[in-house]
């Protein structure tokens, strides 16, 4: 818990989360549980001796690629539709407790397909988790299919074609496309043709960019049709591009604790929160892979407050911008903005 006198305000502030990978919510406890249930042999190495040793290893990632190795090993325990549903439900319960009202969540079907898990199994499980969260917790949800850059374009294309064949986008099962994984190394525009196809079909597009890679990765993502940038902290290196991002209302989905854990910055104080606020850049604050980085969304809000000492008005701007850039209809946006307004007014009234 943060020590700020705004902790209760931050806890209750209605939140939208736009950057969380469902597979990144696999806690060490759940990994060992599902491995035992599904007969999956975990690696014979010190990190996987116990829940405790794996948890300790998660606190010592040296880079994005170091983290990704553990991330993809963890995914191997997901075998059945119920596993995917249980994973999503575990995340949504935690998010709800942290004050999330709307969640747009990534999933990585290429890696599961490489393990011969049917596309329909993956999507059915995650959709079941989303629907349960909507029914039992009152959240609105969006599911985003995420290509991974360490695998081939052919692999991504195969999954994309499966998604189209299953009418995932037409039937509102999947609501958008993104890309993630290793940033520096693969061609910046490796998904150009796939993004062009998706854009022509009206599928919303986002992209991980400007985390490890410089600001040119962000401009390339915009060129390919992305209208949201995941991470994007290196935008500050290009003032002209930052002015464009602000002018066009492109939202960054910033993940402060993740940036520290993956050694992109030394501390949350280095995440350019105030620079973005002063430049009029819209951003939301998110957890990314919370089971691996030791921080869900409220932890990230608290970390930002401890490092940057934002005012209630500044938090209101962040919350309202998070709503305005969400992939939801105007009626739902108005509902969420009303919740934010009521929460802020209640806090101000109590503080007077």
Tab-separated table of C-alpha atoms in Angstrom:
chain	number	residue	atom	x	y	z
A	1	UNK	CA	0.000	0.000	0.000
A	2	UNK	CA	1.302	3.441	-0.860
A	3	UNK	CA	1.835	5.892	1.977
A	4	UNK	CA	0.164	8.782	0.163
A	5	UNK	CA	-2.936	10.368	1.653
A	6	UNK	CA	-4.509	9.781	-1.777
A	7	UNK	CA	-4.358	6.001	-1.456
A	8	UNK	CA	-8.077	5.559	-0.738
A	9	UNK	CA	-8.911	7.991	-3.535
A	10	UNK	CA	-6.714	6.051	-5.975
A	11	UNK	CA	-8.177	2.725	-4.868
A	12	UNK	CA	-11.721	3.891	-5.530
A	13	UNK	CA	-10.960	5.860	-8.698
A	14	UNK	CA	-12.766	4.090	-11.584
A	15	UNK	CA	-10.061	2.681	-13.849
A	16	UNK	CA	-9.700	1.397	-17.377
A	17	UNK	CA	-6.906	-1.067	-18.046
A	18	UNK	CA	-5.708	-1.314	-21.653
A	19	UNK	CA	-2.397	-3.116	-21.386
A	20	UNK	CA	-2.440	-6.439	-19.597
A	21	UNK	CA	-1.525	-9.820	-21.072
A	22	UNK	CA	-3.748	-12.560	-19.729
A	23	UNK	CA	-0.860	-15.013	-19.950
A	24	UNK	CA	1.091	-12.489	-17.870
A	25	UNK	CA	-1.354	-13.114	-15.022
A	26	UNK	CA	-0.132	-16.678	-14.492
A	27	UNK	CA	1.096	-16.566	-10.914
A	28	UNK	CA	3.715	-19.109	-9.799
A	29	UNK	CA	0.973	-20.748	-7.702
A	30	UNK	CA	-1.269	-21.165	-10.743
A	31	UNK	CA	1.627	-22.392	-12.909
A	32	UNK	CA	2.436	-25.198	-10.458
A	33	UNK	CA	-1.253	-25.985	-9.971
A	34	UNK	CA	-2.004	-26.304	-13.693
A	35	UNK	CA	1.255	-28.136	-14.388
A	36	UNK	CA	0.237	-30.801	-11.837
A	37	UNK	CA	-3.317	-30.948	-13.168
A	38	UNK	CA	-2.281	-31.254	-16.821
A	39	UNK	CA	0.854	-33.375	-16.419
A	40	UNK	CA	3.178	-30.676	-17.744
A	41	UNK	CA	6.850	-31.126	-16.883
A	42	UNK	CA	8.380	-27.833	-15.789
A	43	UNK	CA	12.096	-27.230	-16.434
A	44	UNK	CA	14.572	-29.008	-14.177
A	45	UNK	CA	16.353	-25.885	-12.990
A	46	UNK	CA	16.603	-23.996	-9.682
A	47	UNK	CA	13.971	-21.387	-10.531
A	48	UNK	CA	11.309	-24.088	-10.877
A	49	UNK	CA	12.054	-25.977	-7.675
A	50	UNK	CA	9.087	-24.383	-5.895
A	51	UNK	CA	6.574	-21.545	-5.918
A	52	UNK	CA	8.941	-19.598	-3.684
A	53	UNK	CA	12.012	-19.979	-5.910
A	54	UNK	CA	10.042	-19.018	-9.008
A	55	UNK	CA	8.587	-15.982	-7.266
A	56	UNK	CA	12.083	-14.928	-6.220
A	57	UNK	CA	13.405	-15.328	-9.779
A	58	UNK	CA	10.614	-13.118	-11.092
A	59	UNK	CA	12.015	-10.243	-9.081
A	60	UNK	CA	15.341	-10.397	-10.920
A	61	UNK	CA	14.751	-10.108	-14.654
A	62	UNK	CA	17.717	-8.635	-16.479
A	63	UNK	CA	15.950	-7.696	-19.719
A	64	UNK	CA	12.822	-8.125	-21.810
A	65	UNK	CA	14.208	-11.311	-23.385
A	66	UNK	CA	15.081	-12.746	-19.965
A	67	UNK	CA	11.478	-12.190	-18.862
A	68	UNK	CA	10.033	-13.593	-22.102
A	69	UNK	CA	11.782	-16.929	-21.586
A	70	UNK	CA	9.890	-17.454	-18.312
A	71	UNK	CA	6.711	-16.013	-19.802
A	72	UNK	CA	6.575	-18.593	-22.583
A	73	UNK	CA	7.495	-21.473	-20.275
A	74	UNK	CA	4.591	-20.441	-18.038
A	75	UNK	CA	2.170	-20.530	-20.944
A	76	UNK	CA	2.899	-24.234	-21.477
A	77	UNK	CA	0.645	-25.207	-18.553
A	78	UNK	CA	-2.466	-23.920	-20.348
A	79	UNK	CA	-4.013	-26.945	-22.047
A	80	UNK	CA	-7.804	-26.846	-21.844
A	81	UNK	CA	-10.581	-24.325	-22.340
A	82	UNK	CA	-11.185	-24.274	-18.601
A	83	UNK	CA	-7.525	-23.337	-17.975
A	84	UNK	CA	-7.844	-20.249	-20.143
A	85	UNK	CA	-11.167	-19.355	-18.532
A	86	UNK	CA	-9.788	-19.763	-15.015
A	87	UNK	CA	-6.752	-17.617	-15.850
A	88	UNK	CA	-8.907	-14.796	-17.202
A	89	UNK	CA	-11.256	-15.002	-14.218
A	90	UNK	CA	-8.321	-14.790	-11.794
A	91	UNK	CA	-7.181	-11.568	-13.459
A	92	UNK	CA	-10.640	-10.000	-13.564
A	93	UNK	CA	-11.255	-10.654	-9.869
A	94	UNK	CA	-8.012	-8.889	-8.967
A	95	UNK	CA	-8.693	-6.042	-11.381
A	96	UNK	CA	-12.173	-5.536	-9.979
A	97	UNK	CA	-10.778	-5.376	-6.448
A	98	UNK	CA	-8.340	-2.692	-7.661
A	99	UNK	CA	-11.142	-0.504	-9.037
A	100	UNK	CA	-11.112	-1.502	-12.709
A	101	UNK	CA	-14.431	-0.890	-14.466
A	102	UNK	CA	-13.301	-1.608	-18.023
A	103	UNK	CA	-10.497	-3.947	-19.187
A	104	UNK	CA	-9.028	-4.476	-22.636
A	105	UNK	CA	-6.858	-7.579	-22.414
A	106	UNK	CA	-4.270	-9.158	-24.710
A	107	UNK	CA	-3.850	-12.834	-25.523
A	108	UNK	CA	-1.080	-14.557	-27.536
A	109	UNK	CA	-2.581	-17.362	-29.647
A	110	UNK	CA	0.522	-18.006	-31.811
A	111	UNK	CA	2.456	-19.530	-28.932
A	112	UNK	CA	-0.486	-21.767	-27.968
A	113	UNK	CA	-1.037	-22.809	-31.581
A	114	UNK	CA	2.628	-23.858	-31.764
A	115	UNK	CA	1.761	-26.220	-28.891
A	116	UNK	CA	-1.149	-27.597	-30.961
A	117	UNK	CA	-3.815	-25.989	-28.797
A	118	UNK	CA	-6.806	-25.297	-31.088
A	119	UNK	CA	-7.597	-21.643	-31.737
A	120	UNK	CA	-11.224	-22.265	-30.765
A	121	UNK	CA	-10.147	-23.634	-27.368
A	122	UNK	CA	-8.035	-20.566	-26.604
A	123	UNK	CA	-10.661	-18.036	-27.576
A	124	UNK	CA	-13.580	-19.898	-26.015
A	125	UNK	CA	-11.771	-20.037	-22.692
A	126	UNK	CA	-10.782	-16.393	-22.617
A	127	UNK	CA	-14.217	-15.265	-23.841
A	128	UNK	CA	-15.817	-17.302	-21.053
A	129	UNK	CA	-13.666	-15.449	-18.536
A	130	UNK	CA	-14.639	-12.107	-20.061
A	131	UNK	CA	-18.340	-12.928	-20.037
A	132	UNK	CA	-18.184	-14.080	-16.435
A	133	UNK	CA	-16.510	-10.800	-15.443
A	134	UNK	CA	-19.195	-8.827	-17.233
A	135	UNK	CA	-22.009	-10.805	-15.590
A	136	UNK	CA	-20.680	-11.220	-12.053
A	137	UNK	CA	-18.475	-8.144	-11.607
A	138	UNK	CA	-20.132	-5.577	-13.863
A	139	UNK	CA	-16.980	-4.957	-15.910
A	140	UNK	CA	-16.984	-4.226	-19.597
A	141	UNK	CA	-14.246	-6.111	-21.461
A	142	UNK	CA	-12.476	-6.219	-24.808
A	143	UNK	CA	-10.238	-9.059	-26.027
A	144	UNK	CA	-7.228	-8.148	-28.211
A	145	UNK	CA	-5.392	-10.738	-30.303
A	146	UNK	CA	-1.681	-10.030	-30.026
A	147	UNK	CA	0.928	-11.079	-32.605
A	148	UNK	CA	4.393	-11.824	-31.190
A	149	UNK	CA	7.440	-10.438	-32.940
A	150	UNK	CA	9.866	-13.241	-32.073
A	151	UNK	CA	7.873	-15.652	-34.267
A	152	UNK	CA	7.535	-15.494	-38.041
A	153	UNK	CA	5.130	-13.377	-40.043
A	154	UNK	CA	3.815	-16.650	-41.481
A	155	UNK	CA	2.907	-17.792	-37.967
A	156	UNK	CA	1.034	-14.537	-37.350
A	157	UNK	CA	-0.705	-14.775	-40.709
A	158	UNK	CA	-1.902	-18.301	-39.947
A	159	UNK	CA	-3.459	-17.187	-36.665
A	160	UNK	CA	-4.991	-14.128	-38.340
A	161	UNK	CA	-6.587	-16.331	-41.003
A	162	UNK	CA	-7.920	-18.661	-38.291
A	163	UNK	CA	-9.427	-15.683	-36.493
A	164	UNK	CA	-11.120	-14.544	-39.700
A	165	UNK	CA	-12.350	-18.074	-40.437
A	166	UNK	CA	-13.878	-18.257	-36.960
A	167	UNK	CA	-15.465	-14.834	-37.548
A	168	UNK	CA	-13.841	-13.692	-34.318
A	169	UNK	CA	-13.981	-10.012	-35.245
A	170	UNK	CA	-17.396	-10.139	-36.934
A	171	UNK	CA	-19.064	-11.861	-33.971
A	172	UNK	CA	-17.517	-9.536	-31.384
A	173	UNK	CA	-15.475	-12.283	-29.732
A	174	UNK	CA	-12.196	-10.486	-30.447
A	175	UNK	CA	-12.186	-6.707	-30.628
A	176	UNK	CA	-8.786	-5.695	-31.947
A	177	UNK	CA	-5.233	-6.585	-32.948
A	178	UNK	CA	-1.891	-5.749	-31.409
A	179	UNK	CA	1.727	-6.872	-31.414
A	180	UNK	CA	4.200	-7.486	-28.602
A	181	UNK	CA	7.297	-9.498	-27.584
A	182	UNK	CA	10.891	-8.707	-28.601
A	183	UNK	CA	10.993	-5.125	-29.886
A	184	UNK	CA	14.574	-4.540	-31.029
A	185	UNK	CA	15.819	-6.958	-33.700
A	186	UNK	CA	12.837	-7.964	-35.873
A	187	UNK	CA	11.881	-5.557	-38.700
A	188	UNK	CA	9.910	-2.618	-37.339
A	189	UNK	CA	7.202	-3.103	-39.982
A	190	UNK	CA	7.095	-6.910	-40.034
A	191	UNK	CA	3.284	-6.979	-39.761
A	192	UNK	CA	2.685	-4.357	-42.468
A	193	UNK	CA	0.538	-6.564	-44.711
A	194	UNK	CA	-1.484	-8.001	-41.825
A	195	UNK	CA	-2.147	-4.547	-40.396
A	196	UNK	CA	-3.150	-3.258	-43.815
A	197	UNK	CA	-5.645	-6.102	-44.144
A	198	UNK	CA	-7.049	-5.586	-40.645
A	199	UNK	CA	-7.294	-1.828	-41.117
A	200	UNK	CA	-9.281	-2.382	-44.293
A	201	UNK	CA	-11.742	-4.480	-42.291
A	202	UNK	CA	-12.146	-1.776	-39.637
A	203	UNK	CA	-10.394	-3.792	-36.910
A	204	UNK	CA	-8.920	-1.498	-34.201
A	205	UNK	CA	-5.115	-1.666	-34.081
A	206	UNK	CA	-2.556	-1.097	-31.350
A	207	UNK	CA	1.161	-1.903	-31.088
A	208	UNK	CA	3.911	-2.286	-28.501
A	209	UNK	CA	6.504	0.342	-29.410
A	210	UNK	CA	8.951	2.704	-27.756
A	211	UNK	CA	9.668	0.482	-24.761
A	212	UNK	CA	13.140	-0.781	-25.601
A	213	UNK	CA	13.145	0.618	-29.124
A	214	UNK	CA	13.539	4.332	-29.852
A	215	UNK	CA	10.794	6.706	-30.949
A	216	UNK	CA	11.081	5.607	-34.588
A	217	UNK	CA	9.363	2.363	-33.585
A	218	UNK	CA	6.374	4.462	-32.539
A	219	UNK	CA	6.219	6.395	-35.805
A	220	UNK	CA	6.438	3.117	-37.755
A	221	UNK	CA	3.541	1.666	-35.753
A	222	UNK	CA	1.461	4.749	-36.551
A	223	UNK	CA	2.352	4.441	-40.219
A	224	UNK	CA	1.066	0.870	-40.190
A	225	UNK	CA	-2.276	1.987	-38.786
A	226	UNK	CA	-1.941	1.674	-35.009
A	227	UNK	CA	-4.070	4.224	-33.220
A	228	UNK	CA	-2.847	3.313	-29.772
A	229	UNK	CA	0.730	2.746	-28.592
A	230	UNK	CA	1.548	0.245	-25.860
A	231	UNK	CA	4.342	1.536	-23.596
A	232	UNK	CA	5.635	4.428	-25.721
A	233	UNK	CA	7.830	5.940	-22.992
A	234	UNK	CA	10.611	6.786	-25.438
A	235	UNK	CA	8.266	9.176	-27.213
A	236	UNK	CA	9.954	11.917	-25.160
A	237	UNK	CA	13.024	11.547	-27.391
A	238	UNK	CA	11.109	13.025	-30.342
A	239	UNK	CA	9.319	16.311	-29.479
A	240	UNK	CA	7.833	16.603	-32.973
A	241	UNK	CA	6.323	13.129	-32.784
A	242	UNK	CA	5.104	13.831	-29.253
A	243	UNK	CA	3.278	16.926	-30.496
A	244	UNK	CA	1.666	14.808	-33.220
A	245	UNK	CA	0.603	12.129	-30.727
A	246	UNK	CA	-0.996	14.811	-28.550
A	247	UNK	CA	-2.685	16.518	-31.497
A	248	UNK	CA	-4.143	13.289	-32.890
A	249	UNK	CA	-5.273	12.002	-29.489
A	250	UNK	CA	-3.279	8.763	-29.713
A	251	UNK	CA	-3.203	7.092	-26.312
A	252	UNK	CA	-0.139	5.493	-24.740
A	253	UNK	CA	-0.719	2.522	-22.452
A	254	UNK	CA	2.056	3.089	-19.926
A	255	UNK	CA	3.231	0.318	-17.568
A	256	UNK	CA	5.511	1.889	-14.913
A	257	UNK	CA	6.400	-1.136	-12.767
A	258	UNK	CA	7.035	-3.209	-15.886
A	259	UNK	CA	9.420	-0.530	-17.190
A	260	UNK	CA	11.423	-0.765	-13.977
A	261	UNK	CA	11.400	-4.578	-13.788
A	262	UNK	CA	12.626	-4.889	-17.386
A	263	UNK	CA	15.383	-2.316	-16.851
A	264	UNK	CA	13.953	0.224	-19.306
A	265	UNK	CA	14.209	2.822	-16.527
A	266	UNK	CA	15.868	2.786	-13.121
A	267	UNK	CA	12.807	3.947	-11.218
A	268	UNK	CA	9.175	4.976	-11.704
A	269	UNK	CA	10.361	8.569	-11.246
A	270	UNK	CA	12.022	8.232	-14.682
A	271	UNK	CA	8.768	7.276	-16.402
A	272	UNK	CA	7.774	10.568	-18.128
A	273	UNK	CA	4.377	10.936	-16.491
A	274	UNK	CA	4.539	14.708	-15.962
A	275	UNK	CA	6.090	15.304	-19.376
A	276	UNK	CA	3.138	13.572	-20.998
A	277	UNK	CA	0.629	15.464	-18.851
A	278	UNK	CA	2.234	18.810	-19.682
A	279	UNK	CA	2.387	17.964	-23.393
A	280	UNK	CA	-1.272	16.924	-23.502
A	281	UNK	CA	-0.440	13.312	-24.387
A	282	UNK	CA	-3.212	10.914	-23.435
A	283	UNK	CA	-2.099	7.862	-21.492
A	284	UNK	CA	-3.451	5.191	-19.201
A	285	UNK	CA	-1.597	3.385	-16.426
A	286	UNK	CA	-1.497	-0.398	-16.621
A	287	UNK	CA	0.024	-3.574	-15.175
A	288	UNK	CA	1.327	-5.380	-18.315
A	289	UNK	CA	2.281	-8.800	-16.855
A	290	UNK	CA	1.400	-8.368	-13.187
A	291	UNK	CA	2.081	-11.912	-11.997
A	292	UNK	CA	5.667	-11.574	-13.239
A	293	UNK	CA	6.340	-7.964	-12.266
A	294	UNK	CA	4.836	-7.925	-8.783
A	295	UNK	CA	2.303	-5.202	-9.388
A	296	UNK	CA	-1.331	-5.100	-10.500
A	297	UNK	CA	-2.983	-1.893	-11.616
A	298	UNK	CA	-3.483	-0.299	-8.190
A	299	UNK	CA	0.164	-1.000	-7.387
A	300	UNK	CA	1.074	0.934	-10.523
A	301	UNK	CA	-1.198	3.843	-9.591
A	302	UNK	CA	0.386	3.962	-6.144
A	303	UNK	CA	3.906	3.761	-7.561
A	304	UNK	CA	3.172	6.695	-9.858
A	305	UNK	CA	1.745	8.727	-6.982
A	306	UNK	CA	4.731	8.044	-4.763
A	307	UNK	CA	7.142	9.050	-7.528
A	308	UNK	CA	5.318	12.012	-9.094
A	309	UNK	CA	2.935	13.374	-6.437
A	310	UNK	CA	0.051	14.074	-8.774
A	311	UNK	CA	-2.964	16.146	-7.783
A	312	UNK	CA	-6.567	14.971	-7.764
A	313	UNK	CA	-7.170	17.043	-10.896
A	314	UNK	CA	-4.261	15.372	-12.670
A	315	UNK	CA	-5.563	11.946	-11.745
A	316	UNK	CA	-8.962	12.964	-13.042
A	317	UNK	CA	-7.398	13.862	-16.400
A	318	UNK	CA	-5.660	10.477	-16.564
A	319	UNK	CA	-8.868	8.615	-15.692
A	320	UNK	CA	-11.007	10.566	-18.163
A	321	UNK	CA	-8.475	10.182	-20.975
A	322	UNK	CA	-8.400	6.445	-20.269
A	323	UNK	CA	-12.134	6.335	-20.871
A	324	UNK	CA	-12.130	8.521	-23.978
A	325	UNK	CA	-9.552	6.323	-25.745
A	326	UNK	CA	-11.189	3.003	-24.833
A	327	UNK	CA	-12.698	0.800	-27.532
A	328	UNK	CA	-16.253	1.052	-26.196
A	329	UNK	CA	-19.428	2.803	-27.299
A	330	UNK	CA	-20.347	6.325	-26.262
A	331	UNK	CA	-23.017	5.183	-23.816
A	332	UNK	CA	-20.504	3.135	-21.829
A	333	UNK	CA	-18.036	6.018	-21.938
A	334	UNK	CA	-20.643	8.355	-20.476
A	335	UNK	CA	-21.359	5.847	-17.706
A	336	UNK	CA	-17.685	5.598	-16.787
A	337	UNK	CA	-17.146	9.357	-16.935
A	338	UNK	CA	-20.110	9.742	-14.608
A	339	UNK	CA	-18.550	7.302	-12.126
A	340	UNK	CA	-15.269	9.233	-12.226
A	341	UNK	CA	-17.035	12.555	-11.702
A	342	UNK	CA	-18.980	11.210	-8.737
A	343	UNK	CA	-15.851	9.753	-7.152
A	344	UNK	CA	-13.868	12.966	-7.517
A	345	UNK	CA	-16.712	15.091	-6.140
A	346	UNK	CA	-17.090	12.757	-3.155
A	347	UNK	CA	-13.393	13.000	-2.402
A	348	UNK	CA	-13.365	16.784	-2.694
A	349	UNK	CA	-16.424	17.093	-0.458
A	350	UNK	CA	-14.851	14.945	2.241
A	351	UNK	CA	-11.534	16.814	1.993
A	352	UNK	CA	-13.124	20.253	2.457
